[in-house]
PDB file of C-alpha atoms and ligand atoms in Angstrom:
ATOM      1  CA  MET A   1      93.872  81.340 113.644  1.00  0.00           C
ATOM      2  CA  LEU A   2      95.854  84.368 114.925  1.00  0.00           C
ATOM      3  CA  TYR A   3      98.735  86.217 113.419  1.00  0.00           C
ATOM      4  CA  VAL A   4     101.466  88.480 114.818  1.00  0.00           C
ATOM      5  CA  GLY A   5     101.805  91.619 112.692  1.00  0.00           C
ATOM      6  CA  VAL A   6     105.037  93.667 113.129  1.00  0.00           C
ATOM      7  CA  ASP A   7     105.457  97.168 111.681  1.00  0.00           C
ATOM      8  CA  ILE A   8     109.020  98.360 111.620  1.00  0.00           C
ATOM      9  CA  GLY A   9     108.703 101.999 110.433  1.00  0.00           C
ATOM     10  CA  GLY A  10     111.423 104.815 110.152  1.00  0.00           C
ATOM     11  CA  MET A  11     110.492 106.182 113.564  1.00  0.00           C
ATOM     12  CA  SER A  12     108.450 103.465 115.356  1.00  0.00           C
ATOM     13  CA  LEU A  13     107.966  99.775 116.041  1.00  0.00           C
ATOM     14  CA  LYS A  14     104.425  98.593 116.477  1.00  0.00           C
ATOM     15  CA  ILE A  15     103.291  94.942 117.115  1.00  0.00           C
ATOM     16  CA  GLY A  16      99.753  93.599 117.024  1.00  0.00           C
ATOM     17  CA  ILE A  17      97.915  90.354 117.266  1.00  0.00           C
ATOM     18  CA  VAL A  18      95.560  90.075 114.307  1.00  0.00           C
ATOM     19  CA  ASN A  19      92.712  87.750 113.743  1.00  0.00           C
ATOM     20  CA  GLU A  20      91.458  86.352 110.313  1.00  0.00           C
ATOM     21  CA  LYS A  21      89.094  89.305 109.849  1.00  0.00           C
ATOM     22  CA  GLY A  22      91.960  91.708 110.031  1.00  0.00           C
ATOM     23  CA  GLU A  23      91.119  92.967 113.414  1.00  0.00           C
ATOM     24  CA  ILE A  24      93.896  93.959 115.832  1.00  0.00           C
ATOM     25  CA  LEU A  25      92.938  92.180 119.057  1.00  0.00           C
ATOM     26  CA  SER A  26      95.856  93.662 121.194  1.00  0.00           C
ATOM     27  CA  ARG A  27      98.927  95.672 120.487  1.00  0.00           C
ATOM     28  CA  PHE A  28     102.028  97.103 121.992  1.00  0.00           C
ATOM     29  CA  VAL A  29     104.840  99.366 120.783  1.00  0.00           C
ATOM     30  CA  MET A  30     108.564  99.136 121.512  1.00  0.00           C
ATOM     31  CA  VAL A  31     111.646 101.079 120.913  1.00  0.00           C
ATOM     32  CA  PHE A  32     114.839  99.583 119.637  1.00  0.00           C
ATOM     33  CA  ASP A  33     118.007 100.297 121.673  1.00  0.00           C
ATOM     34  CA  LYS A  34     120.006 101.802 118.896  1.00  0.00           C
ATOM     35  CA  GLN A  35     123.178 101.223 120.948  1.00  0.00           C
ATOM     36  CA  SER A  36     122.767  97.486 120.764  1.00  0.00           C
ATOM     37  CA  LYS A  37     123.900  95.199 117.996  1.00  0.00           C
ATOM     38  CA  GLN A  38     121.391  94.574 115.158  1.00  0.00           C
ATOM     39  CA  GLU A  39     120.929  90.871 116.070  1.00  0.00           C
ATOM     40  CA  GLU A  40     120.223  91.908 119.740  1.00  0.00           C
ATOM     41  CA  MET A  41     117.533  94.264 118.629  1.00  0.00           C
ATOM     42  CA  ILE A  42     115.563  91.382 116.961  1.00  0.00           C
ATOM     43  CA  VAL A  43     116.169  89.027 119.920  1.00  0.00           C
ATOM     44  CA  ALA A  44     114.546  91.833 122.147  1.00  0.00           C
ATOM     45  CA  LEU A  45     111.728  91.951 119.612  1.00  0.00           C
ATOM     46  CA  ALA A  46     111.229  88.148 119.728  1.00  0.00           C
ATOM     47  CA  ASN A  47     111.164  88.204 123.498  1.00  0.00           C
ATOM     48  CA  ASN A  48     108.660  90.990 123.769  1.00  0.00           C
ATOM     49  CA  ILE A  49     106.320  89.122 121.310  1.00  0.00           C
ATOM     50  CA  LYS A  50     106.727  85.962 123.461  1.00  0.00           C
ATOM     51  CA  ASN A  51     105.975  87.894 126.656  1.00  0.00           C
ATOM     52  CA  HIS A  52     102.891  89.730 125.045  1.00  0.00           C
ATOM     53  CA  ILE A  53     101.486  86.322 123.939  1.00  0.00           C
ATOM     54  CA  LYS A  54     101.885  85.080 127.543  1.00  0.00           C
ATOM     55  CA  GLU A  55     100.515  88.213 129.180  1.00  0.00           C
ATOM     56  CA  GLU A  56      97.522  88.345 126.966  1.00  0.00           C
ATOM     57  CA  LYS A  57      96.899  84.617 127.514  1.00  0.00           C
ATOM     58  CA  TYR A  58      96.943  83.609 123.905  1.00  0.00           C
ATOM     59  CA  ASN A  59      97.606  79.971 123.149  1.00  0.00           C
ATOM     60  CA  ILE A  60     100.798  79.743 121.120  1.00  0.00           C
ATOM     61  CA  ASN A  61      99.186  76.907 119.050  1.00  0.00           C
ATOM     62  CA  ASP A  62      96.660  79.363 117.771  1.00  0.00           C
ATOM     63  CA  ILE A  63      99.328  81.605 116.281  1.00  0.00           C
ATOM     64  CA  LYS A  64     100.337  80.901 112.705  1.00  0.00           C
ATOM     65  CA  GLY A  65     103.302  82.986 112.640  1.00  0.00           C
ATOM     66  CA  ILE A  66     104.902  86.419 112.503  1.00  0.00           C
ATOM     67  CA  GLY A  67     104.472  88.814 109.518  1.00  0.00           C
ATOM     68  CA  VAL A  68     106.998  91.683 109.326  1.00  0.00           C
ATOM     69  CA  SER A  69     106.503  94.996 107.355  1.00  0.00           C
ATOM     70  CA  CYS A  70     109.869  96.687 107.203  1.00  0.00           C
ATOM     71  CA  ALA A  71     110.792 100.164 105.834  1.00  0.00           C
ATOM     72  CA  GLY A  72     113.886  99.285 104.108  1.00  0.00           C
ATOM     73  CA  VAL A  73     115.417  96.820 101.459  1.00  0.00           C
ATOM     74  CA  VAL A  74     114.279  93.381 102.293  1.00  0.00           C
ATOM     75  CA  ASN A  75     114.845  89.945 100.837  1.00  0.00           C
ATOM     76  CA  THR A  76     111.659  87.930 100.747  1.00  0.00           C
ATOM     77  CA  LYS A  77     113.621  84.645  99.869  1.00  0.00           C
ATOM     78  CA  THR A  78     116.051  84.805 102.676  1.00  0.00           C
ATOM     79  CA  GLY A  79     113.953  86.708 105.271  1.00  0.00           C
ATOM     80  CA  TYR A  80     116.780  89.211 105.726  1.00  0.00           C
ATOM     81  CA  CYS A  81     116.505  92.954 105.997  1.00  0.00           C
ATOM     82  CA  ASP A  82     119.244  93.716 103.537  1.00  0.00           C
ATOM     83  CA  TYR A  83     119.473  97.353 104.444  1.00  0.00           C
ATOM     84  CA  SER A  84     117.932  99.897 106.675  1.00  0.00           C
ATOM     85  CA  ALA A  85     119.204 103.453 106.628  1.00  0.00           C
ATOM     86  CA  ASN A  86     117.276 104.448 109.868  1.00  0.00           C
ATOM     87  CA  LEU A  87     118.318 101.580 111.925  1.00  0.00           C
ATOM     88  CA  ASN A  88     121.645 101.030 110.407  1.00  0.00           C
ATOM     89  CA  TRP A  89     120.908  97.446 109.481  1.00  0.00           C
ATOM     90  CA  ASN A  90     122.931  95.472 107.077  1.00  0.00           C
ATOM     91  CA  LYS A  91     122.233  91.858 105.958  1.00  0.00           C
ATOM     92  CA  LEU A  92     120.162  91.199 109.173  1.00  0.00           C
ATOM     93  CA  ASP A  93     118.684  87.748 109.394  1.00  0.00           C
ATOM     94  CA  LEU A  94     115.451  89.158 110.805  1.00  0.00           C
ATOM     95  CA  CYS A  95     113.097  86.240 110.230  1.00  0.00           C
ATOM     96  CA  GLY A  96     115.737  83.540 111.076  1.00  0.00           C
ATOM     97  CA  ILE A  97     116.252  85.184 114.520  1.00  0.00           C
ATOM     98  CA  LEU A  98     112.513  85.694 115.247  1.00  0.00           C
ATOM     99  CA  THR A  99     111.856  82.020 114.358  1.00  0.00           C
ATOM    100  CA  LYS A 100     114.832  80.791 116.528  1.00  0.00           C
ATOM    101  CA  TYR A 101     113.585  82.685 119.542  1.00  0.00           C
ATOM    102  CA  THR A 102     109.880  82.321 119.331  1.00  0.00           C
ATOM    103  CA  GLY A 103     109.498  78.922 117.438  1.00  0.00           C
ATOM    104  CA  LEU A 104     107.045  80.695 115.003  1.00  0.00           C
ATOM    105  CA  GLU A 105     107.277  80.998 111.256  1.00  0.00           C
ATOM    106  CA  ALA A 106     108.313  84.485 110.078  1.00  0.00           C
ATOM    107  CA  LYS A 107     107.802  86.310 106.758  1.00  0.00           C
ATOM    108  CA  ILE A 108     108.990  89.744 105.706  1.00  0.00           C
ATOM    109  CA  THR A 109     108.096  92.353 103.063  1.00  0.00           C
ATOM    110  CA  ASN A 110     108.678  96.037 102.653  1.00  0.00           C
ATOM    111  CA  ASP A 111     106.279  98.629 104.122  1.00  0.00           C
ATOM    112  CA  ALA A 112     104.593  99.557 100.782  1.00  0.00           C
ATOM    113  CA  ASN A 113     103.885  95.885  99.892  1.00  0.00           C
ATOM    114  CA  ALA A 114     102.397  95.266 103.392  1.00  0.00           C
ATOM    115  CA  ALA A 115     100.188  98.279 102.993  1.00  0.00           C
ATOM    116  CA  ILE A 116      98.751  97.319  99.727  1.00  0.00           C
ATOM    117  CA  LEU A 117      98.180  93.652 101.016  1.00  0.00           C
ATOM    118  CA  GLY A 118      96.303  95.086 103.983  1.00  0.00           C
ATOM    119  CA  GLU A 119      94.164  97.299 101.873  1.00  0.00           C
ATOM    120  CA  VAL A 120      93.387  94.483  99.331  1.00  0.00           C
ATOM    121  CA  LYS A 121      92.444  91.911 102.130  1.00  0.00           C
ATOM    122  CA  PHE A 122      90.765  94.234 104.521  1.00  0.00           C
ATOM    123  CA  GLY A 123      90.640  97.734 103.438  1.00  0.00           C
ATOM    124  CA  ILE A 124      89.472  99.995 100.608  1.00  0.00           C
ATOM    125  CA  ALA A 125      90.679  97.598  97.834  1.00  0.00           C
ATOM    126  CA  LYS A 126      88.683  94.521  98.844  1.00  0.00           C
ATOM    127  CA  ASN A 127      87.172  92.767  95.711  1.00  0.00           C
ATOM    128  CA  TYR A 128      89.587  94.261  93.214  1.00  0.00           C
ATOM    129  CA  HIS A 129      91.895  92.075  91.313  1.00  0.00           C
ATOM    130  CA  ASN A 130      94.481  94.626  90.021  1.00  0.00           C
ATOM    131  CA  VAL A 131      95.534  97.359  92.211  1.00  0.00           C
ATOM    132  CA  VAL A 132      98.356 100.024  92.176  1.00  0.00           C
ATOM    133  CA  MET A 133      99.006 101.759  95.503  1.00  0.00           C
ATOM    134  CA  LEU A 134     101.142 104.865  96.053  1.00  0.00           C
ATOM    135  CA  THR A 135     102.120 106.261  99.484  1.00  0.00           C
ATOM    136  CA  LEU A 136     102.623 109.904  99.261  1.00  0.00           C
ATOM    137  CA  GLY A 137     105.063 110.784 102.179  1.00  0.00           C
ATOM    138  CA  THR A 138     108.697 111.577 102.406  1.00  0.00           C
ATOM    139  CA  GLY A 139     109.155 109.564  99.286  1.00  0.00           C
ATOM    140  CA  VAL A 140     106.628 107.645  97.067  1.00  0.00           C
ATOM    141  CA  GLY A 141     106.092 104.014  98.182  1.00  0.00           C
ATOM    142  CA  GLY A 142     104.804 101.683  95.402  1.00  0.00           C
ATOM    143  CA  GLY A 143     102.721  98.516  95.802  1.00  0.00           C
ATOM    144  CA  LEU A 144     101.319  96.376  93.119  1.00  0.00           C
ATOM    145  CA  TYR A 145      98.653  93.695  93.505  1.00  0.00           C
ATOM    146  CA  LEU A 146      98.152  92.078  90.058  1.00  0.00           C
ATOM    147  CA  ASP A 147      95.867  89.316  88.948  1.00  0.00           C
ATOM    148  CA  ASP A 148      94.942  88.629  92.516  1.00  0.00           C
ATOM    149  CA  LYS A 149      98.507  88.241  93.882  1.00  0.00           C
ATOM    150  CA  LEU A 150     100.894  90.640  95.502  1.00  0.00           C
ATOM    151  CA  PHE A 151     103.604  91.383  93.077  1.00  0.00           C
ATOM    152  CA  GLU A 152     106.970  91.558  94.673  1.00  0.00           C
ATOM    153  CA  GLY A 153     109.622  90.745  91.970  1.00  0.00           C
ATOM    154  CA  ASN A 154     113.067  89.160  92.420  1.00  0.00           C
ATOM    155  CA  GLU A 155     113.806  88.937  96.177  1.00  0.00           C
ATOM    156  CA  GLY A 156     110.800  91.076  96.822  1.00  0.00           C
ATOM    157  CA  LYS A 157     112.651  94.113  95.613  1.00  0.00           C
ATOM    158  CA  GLY A 158     110.251  95.217  92.777  1.00  0.00           C
ATOM    159  CA  ALA A 159     107.410  97.682  92.714  1.00  0.00           C
ATOM    160  CA  GLU A 160     109.683 100.673  93.325  1.00  0.00           C
ATOM    161  CA  LEU A 161     107.355 102.925  91.523  1.00  0.00           C
ATOM    162  CA  GLY A 162     108.641 106.030  93.263  1.00  0.00           C
ATOM    163  CA  HIS A 163     112.004 105.548  91.525  1.00  0.00           C
ATOM    164  CA  SER A 164     110.595 105.026  88.093  1.00  0.00           C
ATOM    165  CA  LEU A 165     112.194 107.714  85.842  1.00  0.00           C
ATOM    166  CA  PHE A 166     109.696 110.621  85.394  1.00  0.00           C
ATOM    167  CA  ILE A 167     111.847 113.409  83.995  1.00  0.00           C
ATOM    168  CA  TYR A 168     115.061 112.514  82.197  1.00  0.00           C
ATOM    169  CA  ASN A 169     118.009 114.177  83.860  1.00  0.00           C
ATOM    170  CA  GLY A 170     115.618 115.859  86.349  1.00  0.00           C
ATOM    171  CA  ARG A 171     115.828 116.455  90.065  1.00  0.00           C
ATOM    172  CA  LYS A 172     118.654 114.504  91.875  1.00  0.00           C
ATOM    173  CA  CYS A 173     117.162 111.644  93.969  1.00  0.00           C
ATOM    174  CA  ALA A 174     118.753 109.965  97.048  1.00  0.00           C
ATOM    175  CA  CYS A 175     118.883 106.706  95.093  1.00  0.00           C
ATOM    176  CA  GLY A 176     121.479 108.144  92.741  1.00  0.00           C
ATOM    177  CA  LEU A 177     119.180 108.713  89.558  1.00  0.00           C
ATOM    178  CA  LYS A 178     117.976 112.032  88.387  1.00  0.00           C
ATOM    179  CA  GLY A 179     114.338 112.618  87.715  1.00  0.00           C
ATOM    180  CA  CYS A 180     112.702 109.824  89.816  1.00  0.00           C
ATOM    181  CA  PHE A 181     108.935 110.119  90.107  1.00  0.00           C
ATOM    182  CA  GLU A 182     109.260 110.643  93.892  1.00  0.00           C
ATOM    183  CA  LYS A 183     111.118 113.935  93.348  1.00  0.00           C
ATOM    184  CA  TYR A 184     107.900 115.379  91.882  1.00  0.00           C
ATOM    185  CA  ALA A 185     104.993 113.479  93.537  1.00  0.00           C
ATOM    186  CA  SER A 186     105.979 112.969  97.147  1.00  0.00           C
ATOM    187  CA  ALA A 187     105.042 115.215 100.114  1.00  0.00           C
ATOM    188  CA  SER A 188     108.658 116.378 100.275  1.00  0.00           C
ATOM    189  CA  ALA A 189     108.541 117.431  96.478  1.00  0.00           C
ATOM    190  CA  LEU A 190     105.240 119.215  97.288  1.00  0.00           C
ATOM    191  CA  ILE A 191     106.862 121.080 100.189  1.00  0.00           C
ATOM    192  CA  TYR A 192     109.868 122.033  97.922  1.00  0.00           C
ATOM    193  CA  ASP A 193     107.673 123.364  95.281  1.00  0.00           C
ATOM    194  CA  THR A 194     105.593 125.307  97.787  1.00  0.00           C
ATOM    195  CA  LYS A 195     108.718 127.074  99.177  1.00  0.00           C
ATOM    196  CA  GLU A 196     110.008 127.777  95.629  1.00  0.00           C
ATOM    197  CA  ALA A 197     106.629 129.406  94.715  1.00  0.00           C
ATOM    198  CA  MET A 198     106.787 131.414  98.045  1.00  0.00           C
ATOM    199  CA  LYS A 199     110.124 132.758  97.391  1.00  0.00           C
ATOM    200  CA  LEU A 200     108.677 134.226  94.007  1.00  0.00           C
ATOM    201  CA  ASP A 201     105.544 135.679  95.575  1.00  0.00           C
ATOM    202  CA  LYS A 202     106.140 137.600  98.790  1.00  0.00           C
ATOM    203  CA  ASP A 203     102.405 138.508  98.827  1.00  0.00           C
ATOM    204  CA  SER A 204     101.159 134.943  98.667  1.00  0.00           C
ATOM    205  CA  LEU A 205      98.715 133.832 101.314  1.00  0.00           C
ATOM    206  CA  MET A 206     100.999 130.953 102.006  1.00  0.00           C
ATOM    207  CA  TRP A 207     103.436 133.338 103.907  1.00  0.00           C
ATOM    208  CA  LYS A 208     100.588 134.232 106.181  1.00  0.00           C
ATOM    209  CA  TYR A 209      99.569 130.549 106.690  1.00  0.00           C
ATOM    210  CA  CYS A 210     103.053 129.603 107.802  1.00  0.00           C
ATOM    211  CA  GLU A 211     103.444 132.722 109.991  1.00  0.00           C
ATOM    212  CA  ASN A 212     106.184 134.124 107.795  1.00  0.00           C
ATOM    213  CA  ASP A 213     108.413 131.182 108.568  1.00  0.00           C
ATOM    214  CA  ILE A 214     109.211 129.205 105.482  1.00  0.00           C
ATOM    215  CA  GLU A 215     110.448 126.350 107.544  1.00  0.00           C
ATOM    216  CA  LYS A 216     106.819 125.779 108.834  1.00  0.00           C
ATOM    217  CA  VAL A 217     105.698 124.898 105.325  1.00  0.00           C
ATOM    218  CA  ASN A 218     104.176 121.423 105.198  1.00  0.00           C
ATOM    219  CA  GLY A 219     102.276 119.281 102.784  1.00  0.00           C
ATOM    220  CA  LYS A 220      99.009 121.107 103.521  1.00  0.00           C
ATOM    221  CA  THR A 221     100.183 124.695 103.007  1.00  0.00           C
ATOM    222  CA  ALA A 222      99.673 124.993  99.245  1.00  0.00           C
ATOM    223  CA  PHE A 223      96.391 122.928  99.378  1.00  0.00           C
ATOM    224  CA  GLU A 224      94.804 125.024 102.079  1.00  0.00           C
ATOM    225  CA  CYS A 225      95.802 128.459 100.574  1.00  0.00           C
ATOM    226  CA  ALA A 226      94.644 127.131  97.129  1.00  0.00           C
ATOM    227  CA  LYS A 227      91.312 126.346  98.527  1.00  0.00           C
ATOM    228  CA  ASN A 228      91.204 130.069  99.884  1.00  0.00           C
ATOM    229  CA  GLY A 229      91.894 131.471  96.328  1.00  0.00           C
ATOM    230  CA  ASP A 230      95.676 132.108  96.459  1.00  0.00           C
ATOM    231  CA  PRO A 231      96.944 132.090  92.798  1.00  0.00           C
ATOM    232  CA  SER A 232     100.388 130.941  93.632  1.00  0.00           C
ATOM    233  CA  ALA A 233      99.297 128.224  95.880  1.00  0.00           C
ATOM    234  CA  LYS A 234      96.793 127.102  93.172  1.00  0.00           C
ATOM    235  CA  LYS A 235      99.690 126.912  90.652  1.00  0.00           C
ATOM    236  CA  VAL A 236     101.671 124.689  93.020  1.00  0.00           C
ATOM    237  CA  VAL A 237      98.704 122.439  93.665  1.00  0.00           C
ATOM    238  CA  ASP A 238      97.774 122.171  90.001  1.00  0.00           C
ATOM    239  CA  GLN A 239     101.394 121.325  89.053  1.00  0.00           C
ATOM    240  CA  TYR A 240     101.563 118.764  91.821  1.00  0.00           C
ATOM    241  CA  ILE A 241      98.405 117.086  90.818  1.00  0.00           C
ATOM    242  CA  SER A 242      99.589 117.037  87.269  1.00  0.00           C
ATOM    243  CA  TYR A 243     102.951 115.439  88.040  1.00  0.00           C
ATOM    244  CA  LEU A 244     101.093 112.849  90.232  1.00  0.00           C
ATOM    245  CA  SER A 245      98.433 112.092  87.606  1.00  0.00           C
ATOM    246  CA  TYR A 246     100.739 111.661  84.679  1.00  0.00           C
ATOM    247  CA  GLY A 247     102.943 109.327  86.720  1.00  0.00           C
ATOM    248  CA  ILE A 248      99.900 107.385  87.687  1.00  0.00           C
ATOM    249  CA  LEU A 249      98.800 107.354  84.059  1.00  0.00           C
ATOM    250  CA  ASN A 250     102.156 105.437  83.144  1.00  0.00           C
ATOM    251  CA  PHE A 251     101.307 102.769  85.837  1.00  0.00           C
ATOM    252  CA  CYS A 252      97.819 102.513  84.502  1.00  0.00           C
ATOM    253  CA  ASN A 253      99.082 101.923  81.046  1.00  0.00           C
ATOM    254  CA  ILE A 254     101.660  99.357  82.200  1.00  0.00           C
ATOM    255  CA  PHE A 255      99.602  97.470  84.680  1.00  0.00           C
ATOM    256  CA  ARG A 256      95.977  98.256  83.774  1.00  0.00           C
ATOM    257  CA  PRO A 257      94.538  98.300  87.377  1.00  0.00           C
ATOM    258  CA  GLU A 258      90.893  98.648  88.258  1.00  0.00           C
ATOM    259  CA  VAL A 259      91.893 100.992  91.061  1.00  0.00           C
ATOM    260  CA  VAL A 260      94.651 103.100  92.229  1.00  0.00           C
ATOM    261  CA  ILE A 261      94.921 103.628  96.016  1.00  0.00           C
ATOM    262  CA  LEU A 262      96.575 106.681  97.511  1.00  0.00           C
ATOM    263  CA  GLY A 263      97.995 106.650 101.070  1.00  0.00           C
ATOM    264  CA  GLY A 264     100.356 108.824 103.041  1.00  0.00           C
ATOM    265  CA  GLY A 265     100.024 112.429 104.401  1.00  0.00           C
ATOM    266  CA  VAL A 266      98.947 114.077 101.028  1.00  0.00           C
ATOM    267  CA  SER A 267      96.137 111.697 100.545  1.00  0.00           C
ATOM    268  CA  ASN A 268      94.290 113.460 103.402  1.00  0.00           C
ATOM    269  CA  GLN A 269      93.158 116.006 100.806  1.00  0.00           C
ATOM    270  CA  LYS A 270      90.716 113.277  99.635  1.00  0.00           C
ATOM    271  CA  GLU A 271      88.441 114.356  96.771  1.00  0.00           C
ATOM    272  CA  TYR A 272      90.256 117.541  96.240  1.00  0.00           C
ATOM    273  CA  LEU A 273      93.163 115.276  95.142  1.00  0.00           C
ATOM    274  CA  THR A 274      91.328 112.161  93.600  1.00  0.00           C
ATOM    275  CA  ASN A 275      88.690 114.112  91.491  1.00  0.00           C
ATOM    276  CA  PRO A 276      91.221 116.006  89.271  1.00  0.00           C
ATOM    277  CA  ILE A 277      93.472 112.933  88.862  1.00  0.00           C
ATOM    278  CA  LYS A 278      90.461 110.774  87.854  1.00  0.00           C
ATOM    279  CA  GLU A 279      89.795 113.694  85.100  1.00  0.00           C
ATOM    280  CA  ILE A 280      93.261 113.517  83.776  1.00  0.00           C
ATOM    281  CA  LEU A 281      93.289 109.704  83.750  1.00  0.00           C
ATOM    282  CA  LYS A 282      89.950 109.707  81.892  1.00  0.00           C
ATOM    283  CA  GLU A 283      91.124 112.207  79.264  1.00  0.00           C
ATOM    284  CA  ASN A 284      94.473 110.508  78.673  1.00  0.00           C
ATOM    285  CA  ASN A 285      93.701 106.713  79.248  1.00  0.00           C
ATOM    286  CA  TYR A 286      95.278 104.679  76.461  1.00  0.00           C
ATOM    287  CA  GLY A 287      92.481 103.660  74.107  1.00  0.00           C
ATOM    288  CA  TYR A 288      90.112 105.536  76.395  1.00  0.00           C
ATOM    289  CA  LYS A 289      86.944 104.696  74.459  1.00  0.00           C
ATOM    290  CA  ASN A 290      87.433 100.963  74.887  1.00  0.00           C
ATOM    291  CA  THR A 291      89.549 100.831  78.007  1.00  0.00           C
ATOM    292  CA  PRO A 292      87.785 100.596  81.369  1.00  0.00           C
ATOM    293  CA  PRO A 293      88.162 103.745  83.554  1.00  0.00           C
ATOM    294  CA  VAL A 294      90.477 103.670  86.557  1.00  0.00           C
ATOM    295  CA  GLU A 295      88.998 104.328  90.029  1.00  0.00           C
ATOM    296  CA  VAL A 296      91.168 106.486  92.428  1.00  0.00           C
ATOM    297  CA  LEU A 297      90.487 105.957  96.123  1.00  0.00           C
ATOM    298  CA  ILE A 298      92.059 106.870  99.386  1.00  0.00           C
ATOM    299  CA  ALA A 299      93.595 104.200 101.667  1.00  0.00           C
ATOM    300  CA  LYS A 300      91.514 103.153 104.530  1.00  0.00           C
ATOM    301  CA  LEU A 301      93.743 101.359 107.161  1.00  0.00           C
ATOM    302  CA  GLY A 302      95.956 104.506 107.888  1.00  0.00           C
ATOM    303  CA  ASN A 303      98.503 103.766 110.741  1.00  0.00           C
ATOM    304  CA  ASP A 304      97.348 100.179 111.109  1.00  0.00           C
ATOM    305  CA  ALA A 305      98.139  99.255 107.477  1.00  0.00           C
ATOM    306  CA  GLY A 306     101.615  97.980 108.343  1.00  0.00           C
ATOM    307  CA  ILE A 307     100.571  95.657 111.265  1.00  0.00           C
ATOM    308  CA  ILE A 308      97.537  94.268 109.301  1.00  0.00           C
ATOM    309  CA  GLY A 309      99.292  93.873 105.948  1.00  0.00           C
ATOM    310  CA  ALA A 310     102.237  92.155 107.720  1.00  0.00           C
ATOM    311  CA  ALA A 311      99.904  89.672 109.455  1.00  0.00           C
ATOM    312  CA  ALA A 312      98.199  89.017 106.066  1.00  0.00           C
ATOM    313  CA  LEU A 313     101.617  87.680 104.780  1.00  0.00           C
ATOM    314  CA  LEU A 314     100.826  84.440 106.684  1.00  0.00           C
ATOM    315  CA  MET A 315      97.109  84.197 105.569  1.00  0.00           C
ATOM    316  CA  ASP A 316      96.095  81.911 102.599  1.00  0.00           C
TER     317      ASP A 316
HETATM  318 ZN1   ZN B   1     115.154 107.687  93.052  1.00  0.00          ZN
END
């Protein structure tokens, strides 16, 4: 059997034909014409999928269906994308239109859920039964795989770990709450804290690293300068790792996973990030003497997680 995996991100739209081993056999990218109506965008996607199947000479009978990973608020029951800020979508019958124009079954989930499904089926989390995944990017995406099943919650709108309350009445989040976890543990939060630290320390190596232009600060600035011994950078990194670790500790105590998977830009720091997190988890794990330790690993599928995870929605 083959599967179509569609990854609708904030910036890009990637489509792949995936086999049962999670290998992408062929792929293409497309751009939505943002001038056209939301329904027309999906008709164009459906037609491109049909053309690709034809051009690459796949037998349509070998294709089980279309899985969609969508950055936005989706409804897994109706197959709708209820809301996407980037694409200006509202109550869009995404799966219905795909099925109507391709004749293929279609399923949808959000991007964080697709990523964890991909990692569990074909990536770093294979053979684990309880997995928490955090994607550390602009925000913090959350995914839960519990007792061998993707946990999605009502309408697939659960697992928003990034919007769990971390500091009561803390930093204002775009979701309306104050003090969400992602305001402390995302790459954006790390960049914010890096800039604040630089303003307080004009001699910091971080200024040199970003050529005296504070707008050039990115998620690597503090980490790279901390590795070179800069005290202010080290403070930023220690604080960031602390925020992240105690947030993860909450999820460990609630869900008791065997493993926590980290993805997104910040996860490129690899052991520099995972080793101190593991230490903090070990020291603070509830009932630590009799509770199994939690492994912390870096996601493996990278940019292909969306396509592969979306395709996996159709797999048994
Ligand atoms: Zn929030």
